[in-house]
Short mmCIF file of C-alpha atoms in Angstrom, two decimals:
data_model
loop_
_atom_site.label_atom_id
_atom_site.label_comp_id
_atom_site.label_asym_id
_atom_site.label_seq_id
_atom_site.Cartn_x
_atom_site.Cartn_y
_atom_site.Cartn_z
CA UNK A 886 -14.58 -33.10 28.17
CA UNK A 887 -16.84 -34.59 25.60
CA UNK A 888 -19.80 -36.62 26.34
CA UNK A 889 -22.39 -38.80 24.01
CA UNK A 890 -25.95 -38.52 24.73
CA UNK A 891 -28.27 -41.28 22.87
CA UNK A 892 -31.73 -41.78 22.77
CA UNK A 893 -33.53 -44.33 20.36
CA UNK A 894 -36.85 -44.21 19.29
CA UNK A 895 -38.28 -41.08 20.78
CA UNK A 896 -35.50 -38.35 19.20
CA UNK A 897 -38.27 -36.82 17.15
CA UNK A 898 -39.63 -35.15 20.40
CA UNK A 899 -36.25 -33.98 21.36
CA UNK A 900 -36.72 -29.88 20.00
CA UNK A 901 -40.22 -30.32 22.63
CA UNK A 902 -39.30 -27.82 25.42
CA UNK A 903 -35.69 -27.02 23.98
CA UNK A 904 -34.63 -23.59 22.62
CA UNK A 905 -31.70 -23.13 20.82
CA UNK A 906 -28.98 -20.27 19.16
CA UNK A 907 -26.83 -21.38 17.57
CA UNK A 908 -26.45 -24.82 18.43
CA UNK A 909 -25.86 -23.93 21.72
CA UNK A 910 -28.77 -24.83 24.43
CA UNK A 911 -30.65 -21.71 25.73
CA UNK A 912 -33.34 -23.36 27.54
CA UNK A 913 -34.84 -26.71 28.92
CA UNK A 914 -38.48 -28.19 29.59
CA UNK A 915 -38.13 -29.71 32.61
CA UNK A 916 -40.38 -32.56 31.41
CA UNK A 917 -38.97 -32.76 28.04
CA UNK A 918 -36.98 -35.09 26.65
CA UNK A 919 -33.59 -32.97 26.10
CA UNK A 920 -33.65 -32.69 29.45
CA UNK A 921 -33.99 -36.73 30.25
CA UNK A 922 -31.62 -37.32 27.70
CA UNK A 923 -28.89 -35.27 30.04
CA UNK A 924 -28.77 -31.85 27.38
CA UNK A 925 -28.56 -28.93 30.00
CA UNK A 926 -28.81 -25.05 29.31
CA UNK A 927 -25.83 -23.57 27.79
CA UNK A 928 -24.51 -26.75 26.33
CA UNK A 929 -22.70 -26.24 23.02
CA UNK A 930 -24.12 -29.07 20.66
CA UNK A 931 -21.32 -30.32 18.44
CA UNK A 932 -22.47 -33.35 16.36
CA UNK A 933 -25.69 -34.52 15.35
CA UNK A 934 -25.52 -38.41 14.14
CA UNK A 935 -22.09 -37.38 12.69
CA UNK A 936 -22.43 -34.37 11.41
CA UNK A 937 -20.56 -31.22 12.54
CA UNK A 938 -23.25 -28.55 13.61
CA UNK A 939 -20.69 -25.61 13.57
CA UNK A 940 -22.19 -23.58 10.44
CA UNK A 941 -25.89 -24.87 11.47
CA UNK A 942 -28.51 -22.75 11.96
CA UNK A 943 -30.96 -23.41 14.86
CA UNK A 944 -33.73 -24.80 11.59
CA UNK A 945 -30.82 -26.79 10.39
CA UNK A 946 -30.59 -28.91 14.03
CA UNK A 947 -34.20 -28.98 14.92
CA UNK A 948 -35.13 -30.53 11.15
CA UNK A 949 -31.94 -32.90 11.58
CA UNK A 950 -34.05 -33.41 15.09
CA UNK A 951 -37.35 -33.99 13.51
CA UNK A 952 -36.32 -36.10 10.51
CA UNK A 953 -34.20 -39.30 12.30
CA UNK A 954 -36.13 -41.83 14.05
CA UNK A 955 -32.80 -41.91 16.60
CA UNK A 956 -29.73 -39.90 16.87
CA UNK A 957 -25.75 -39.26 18.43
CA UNK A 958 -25.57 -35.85 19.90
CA UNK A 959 -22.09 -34.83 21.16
CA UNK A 960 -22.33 -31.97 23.26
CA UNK A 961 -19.94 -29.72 25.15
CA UNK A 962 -20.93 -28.09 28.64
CA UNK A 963 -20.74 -25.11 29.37
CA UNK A 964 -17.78 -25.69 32.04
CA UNK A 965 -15.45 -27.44 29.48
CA UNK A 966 -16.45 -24.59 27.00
CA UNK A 967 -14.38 -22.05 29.49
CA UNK A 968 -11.34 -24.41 29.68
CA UNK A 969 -7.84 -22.77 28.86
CA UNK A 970 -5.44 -25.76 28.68
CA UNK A 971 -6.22 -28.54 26.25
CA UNK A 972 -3.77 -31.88 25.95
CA UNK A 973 -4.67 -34.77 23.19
CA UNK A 974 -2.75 -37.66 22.28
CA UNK A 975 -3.92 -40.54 19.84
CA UNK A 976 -6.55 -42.11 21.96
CA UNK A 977 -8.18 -38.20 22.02
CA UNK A 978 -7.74 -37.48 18.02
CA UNK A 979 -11.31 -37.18 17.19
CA UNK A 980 -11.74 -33.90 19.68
CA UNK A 981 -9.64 -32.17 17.34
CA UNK A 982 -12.98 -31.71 15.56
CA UNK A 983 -14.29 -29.55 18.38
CA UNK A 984 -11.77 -27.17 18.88
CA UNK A 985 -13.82 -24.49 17.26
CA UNK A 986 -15.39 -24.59 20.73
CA UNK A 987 -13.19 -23.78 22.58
CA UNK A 988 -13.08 -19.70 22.86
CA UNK A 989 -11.10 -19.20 25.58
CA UNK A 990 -8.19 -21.80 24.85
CA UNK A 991 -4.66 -20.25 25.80
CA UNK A 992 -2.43 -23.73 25.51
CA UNK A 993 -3.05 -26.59 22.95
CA UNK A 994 -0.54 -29.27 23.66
CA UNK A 995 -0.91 -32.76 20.59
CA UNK A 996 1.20 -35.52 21.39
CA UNK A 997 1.58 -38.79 18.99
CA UNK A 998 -0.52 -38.11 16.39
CA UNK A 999 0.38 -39.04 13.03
CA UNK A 1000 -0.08 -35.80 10.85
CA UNK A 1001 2.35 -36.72 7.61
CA UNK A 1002 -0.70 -37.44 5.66
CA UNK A 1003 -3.37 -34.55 5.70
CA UNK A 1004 -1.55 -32.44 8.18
CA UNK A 1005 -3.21 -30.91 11.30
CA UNK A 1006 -5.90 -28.64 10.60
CA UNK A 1007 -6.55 -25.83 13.69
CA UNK A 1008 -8.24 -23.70 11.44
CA UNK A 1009 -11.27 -22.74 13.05
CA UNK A 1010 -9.04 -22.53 16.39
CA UNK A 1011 -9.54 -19.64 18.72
CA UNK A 1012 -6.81 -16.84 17.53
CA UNK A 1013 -6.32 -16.11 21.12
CA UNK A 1014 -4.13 -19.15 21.72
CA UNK A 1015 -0.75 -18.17 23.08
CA UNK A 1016 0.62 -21.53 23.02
CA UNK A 1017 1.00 -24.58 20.93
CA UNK A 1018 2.94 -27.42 21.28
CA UNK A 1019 2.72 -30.50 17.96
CA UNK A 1020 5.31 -33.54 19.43
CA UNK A 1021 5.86 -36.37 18.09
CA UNK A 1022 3.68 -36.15 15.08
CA UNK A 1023 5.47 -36.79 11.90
CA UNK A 1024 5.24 -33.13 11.16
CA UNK A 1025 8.06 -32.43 7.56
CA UNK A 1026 6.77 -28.69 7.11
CA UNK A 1027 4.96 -26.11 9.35
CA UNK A 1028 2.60 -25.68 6.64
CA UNK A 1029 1.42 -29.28 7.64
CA UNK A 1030 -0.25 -27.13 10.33
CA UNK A 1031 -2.97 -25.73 8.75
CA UNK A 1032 -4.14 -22.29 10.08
CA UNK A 1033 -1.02 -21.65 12.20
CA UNK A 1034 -0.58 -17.94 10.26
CA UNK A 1035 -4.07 -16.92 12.46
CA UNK A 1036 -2.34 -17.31 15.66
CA UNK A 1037 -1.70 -14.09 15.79
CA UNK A 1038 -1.64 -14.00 19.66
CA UNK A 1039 1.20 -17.04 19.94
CA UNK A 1040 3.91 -16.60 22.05
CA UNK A 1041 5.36 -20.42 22.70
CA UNK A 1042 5.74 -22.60 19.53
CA UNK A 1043 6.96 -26.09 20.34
CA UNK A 1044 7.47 -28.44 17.24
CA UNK A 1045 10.06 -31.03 18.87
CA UNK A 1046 10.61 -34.49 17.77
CA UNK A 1047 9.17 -34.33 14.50
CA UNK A 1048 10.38 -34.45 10.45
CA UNK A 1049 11.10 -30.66 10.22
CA UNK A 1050 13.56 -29.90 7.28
CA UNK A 1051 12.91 -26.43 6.92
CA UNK A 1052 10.71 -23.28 8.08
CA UNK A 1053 8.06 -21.69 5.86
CA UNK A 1054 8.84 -17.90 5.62
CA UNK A 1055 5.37 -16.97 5.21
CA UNK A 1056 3.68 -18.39 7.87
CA UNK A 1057 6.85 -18.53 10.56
CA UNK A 1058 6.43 -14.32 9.63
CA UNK A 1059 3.37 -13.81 10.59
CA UNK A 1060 3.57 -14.80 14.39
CA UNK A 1061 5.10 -11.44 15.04
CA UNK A 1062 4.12 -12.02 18.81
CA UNK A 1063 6.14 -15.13 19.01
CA UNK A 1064 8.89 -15.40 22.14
CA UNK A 1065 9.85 -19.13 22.87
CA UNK A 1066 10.20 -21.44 19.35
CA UNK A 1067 11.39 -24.74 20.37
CA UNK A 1068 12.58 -26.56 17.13
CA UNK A 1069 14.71 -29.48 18.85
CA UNK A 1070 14.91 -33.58 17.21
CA UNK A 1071 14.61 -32.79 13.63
CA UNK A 1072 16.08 -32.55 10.30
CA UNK A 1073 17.23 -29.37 10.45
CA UNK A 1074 20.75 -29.33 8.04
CA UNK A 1075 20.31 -25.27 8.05
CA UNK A 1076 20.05 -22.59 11.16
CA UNK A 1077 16.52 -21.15 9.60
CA UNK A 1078 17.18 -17.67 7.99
CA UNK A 1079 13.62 -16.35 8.83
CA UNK A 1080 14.09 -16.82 12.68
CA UNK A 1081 16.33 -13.83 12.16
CA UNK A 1082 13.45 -12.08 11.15
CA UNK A 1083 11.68 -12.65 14.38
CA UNK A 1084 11.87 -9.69 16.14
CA UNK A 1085 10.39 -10.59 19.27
CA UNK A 1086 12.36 -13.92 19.69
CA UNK A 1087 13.91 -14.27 23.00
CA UNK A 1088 14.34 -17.85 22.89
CA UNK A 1089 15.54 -20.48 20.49
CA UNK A 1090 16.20 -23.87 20.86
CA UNK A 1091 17.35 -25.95 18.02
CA UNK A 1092 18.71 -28.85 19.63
CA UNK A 1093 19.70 -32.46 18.42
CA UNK A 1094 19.61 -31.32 14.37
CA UNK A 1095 22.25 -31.27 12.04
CA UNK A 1096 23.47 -28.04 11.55
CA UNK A 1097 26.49 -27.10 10.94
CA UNK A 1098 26.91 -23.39 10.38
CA UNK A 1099 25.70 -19.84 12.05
CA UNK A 1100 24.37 -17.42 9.41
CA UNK A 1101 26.14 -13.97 9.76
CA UNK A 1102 22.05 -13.08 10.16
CA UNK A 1103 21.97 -14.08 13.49
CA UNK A 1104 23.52 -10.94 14.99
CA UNK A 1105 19.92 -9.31 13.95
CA UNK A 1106 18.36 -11.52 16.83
CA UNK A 1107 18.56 -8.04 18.84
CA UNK A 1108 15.93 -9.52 21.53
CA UNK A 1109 17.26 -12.96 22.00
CA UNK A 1110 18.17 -13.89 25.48
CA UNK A 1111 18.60 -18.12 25.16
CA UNK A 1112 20.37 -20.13 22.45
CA UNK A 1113 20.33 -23.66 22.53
CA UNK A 1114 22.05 -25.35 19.79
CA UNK A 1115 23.40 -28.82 21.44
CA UNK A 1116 23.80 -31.81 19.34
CA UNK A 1117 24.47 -30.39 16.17
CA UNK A 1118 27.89 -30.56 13.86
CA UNK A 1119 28.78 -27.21 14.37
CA UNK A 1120 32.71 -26.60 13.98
CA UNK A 1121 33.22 -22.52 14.58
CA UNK A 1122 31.42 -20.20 16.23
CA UNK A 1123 31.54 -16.84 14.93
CA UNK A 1124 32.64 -13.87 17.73
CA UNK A 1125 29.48 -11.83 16.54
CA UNK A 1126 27.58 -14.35 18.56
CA UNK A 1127 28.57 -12.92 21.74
CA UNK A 1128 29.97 -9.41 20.72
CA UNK A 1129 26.61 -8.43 18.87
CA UNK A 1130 24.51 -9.91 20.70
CA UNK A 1131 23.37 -7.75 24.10
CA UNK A 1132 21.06 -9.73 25.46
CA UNK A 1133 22.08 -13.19 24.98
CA UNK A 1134 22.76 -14.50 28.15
CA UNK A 1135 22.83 -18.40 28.05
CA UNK A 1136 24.10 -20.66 25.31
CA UNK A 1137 24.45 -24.16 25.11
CA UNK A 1138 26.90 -26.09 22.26
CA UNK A 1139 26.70 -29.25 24.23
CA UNK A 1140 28.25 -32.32 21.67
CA UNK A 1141 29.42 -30.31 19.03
CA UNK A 1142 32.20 -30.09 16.66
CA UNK A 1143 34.00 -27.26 17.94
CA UNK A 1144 37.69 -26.20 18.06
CA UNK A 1145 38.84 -26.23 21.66
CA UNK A 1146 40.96 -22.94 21.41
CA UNK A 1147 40.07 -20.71 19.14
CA UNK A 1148 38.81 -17.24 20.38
CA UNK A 1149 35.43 -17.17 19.82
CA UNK A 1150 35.19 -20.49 21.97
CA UNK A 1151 37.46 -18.74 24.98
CA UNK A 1152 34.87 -15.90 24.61
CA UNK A 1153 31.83 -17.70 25.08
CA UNK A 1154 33.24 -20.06 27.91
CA UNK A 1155 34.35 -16.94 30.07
CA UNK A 1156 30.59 -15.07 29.14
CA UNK A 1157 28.47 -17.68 29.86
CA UNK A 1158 27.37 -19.79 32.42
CA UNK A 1159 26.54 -23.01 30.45
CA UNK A 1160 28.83 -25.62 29.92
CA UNK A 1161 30.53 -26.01 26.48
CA UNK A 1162 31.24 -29.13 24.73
CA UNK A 1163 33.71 -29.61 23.13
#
């Protein structure tokens, strides 16, 4: 989606012919050199010999222009500018430095990158993202993900196979548009209080973690339809789960610690259509 342009010698003729707002490319000389060097109209410029562009000014990019005997340009066109769906793994890490450009992104999926260090910063992201998905990445706190709280617009949150110990109130809060949170192969010890909160949550997976015990919270989870909590060390489930729940309709204990015959276990088997472990 993003392409180098280089030219050597001649950069210093680039702004000839070339009108910009910006950054972005408004028009082409046919005879000038932006145009030989591949730039076409619309293009969002997104580096200049290293340098992110995003705050620039058009004056700022033509005197970078006019001042280097040579230059990098990374540009986006106009085509990948519209895309919706974005996947980057570690051979891809550097584009997370032009996701600002990306207005109309709906999905963001990262796969194996290592974020325990500075965390992920999506920041400047579009706030119209509905879904984001962080795998494999080393992640210990959602706060690693910087700018998450903006995503006001999120519906699917996918954190799986990461370091997670625990949920940050604050930010977890302030997705109030949030359906589908998929918190499966961590470190959870605790079901997190502030999905409770959630009002719009209608699914939950916490699979493969380590918890042990259902808050008497959960029965405010008055949208939640799906319940995954498989490979944990739960040993009782509480009958509120499926008495004061309405709209729970699957649930999945899959290699747990459970009692075979207690009552809220015969409940659940006879409600539900998934398979209990026991």
């Amino acid at each position: 989606a993003v392409v180098s342009t280089q030219s050597t010698g001649i950069i210093a003729k680039l702004y000839d012919g070339l009108q910009l707002y910006l950054a972005t490319v408004q028009s082409l000389d046919d005879k000038g050199i932006a145009k030989k060097m591949g730039l076409k109209e619309h293009d969002q410029i997104l580096e200049v010999n290293g340098k992110c562009v995003r705050d620039w000014t058009s004056e700022d990019l033509l005197s970078e222009f006019s001042e280097c005997g040579s230059v990098v340009v990374v540009v986006i066109s106009v085509e990948d500018r519209g895309i919706t769906d974005l996947f980057l793994m570690a051979s891809r890490e550097h584009d997370l430095n032009y996701l600002w450009s990306l207005r109309k992104l709906v999905k963001l999926s990262i796969c194996n990158i290592d974020f325990s260090g500075e965390g992920l910063d999506i920041s400047n992201i579009t706030t119209l993202l509905q879904e984001l998905i962080v795998t494999n990445c080393s992640l210990k706190c959602v706060t690693q993900i910087k700018g998450l709280g903006r995503l006001r617009s999120l519906k699917r949150l996918i954190l799986t196979h990461n370091s997670l110990t625990d949920l940050d109130e604050r930010t977890m809060l302030k997705l109030r548009e949030l359906t589908d949170l998929q918190l499966g192969y961590n470190l959870l010890r605790n079901f997190p209080d502030v999905v409770t909160r959630m009002e719009k949550l209608e699914e939950l997976s916490l699979i493969h973690n380590q918890i042990s015990l259902l808050p008497d919270e959960v029965v405010q989870m008055r949208s939640l339809e799906k319940l995954h909590l498989d490979n944990n060390v739960l040993t009782e489930l509480p009958e509120y789960v499926t008495l004061q729940l309405p709209q729970l309709r699957a649930l999945t204990l899959e290699n747990n610690k459970l009692k075979p015959n207690t009552r809220s276990t015969q409940q659940t088997r006879s409600k539900f259509y998934y398979k209990i472990g026991l």
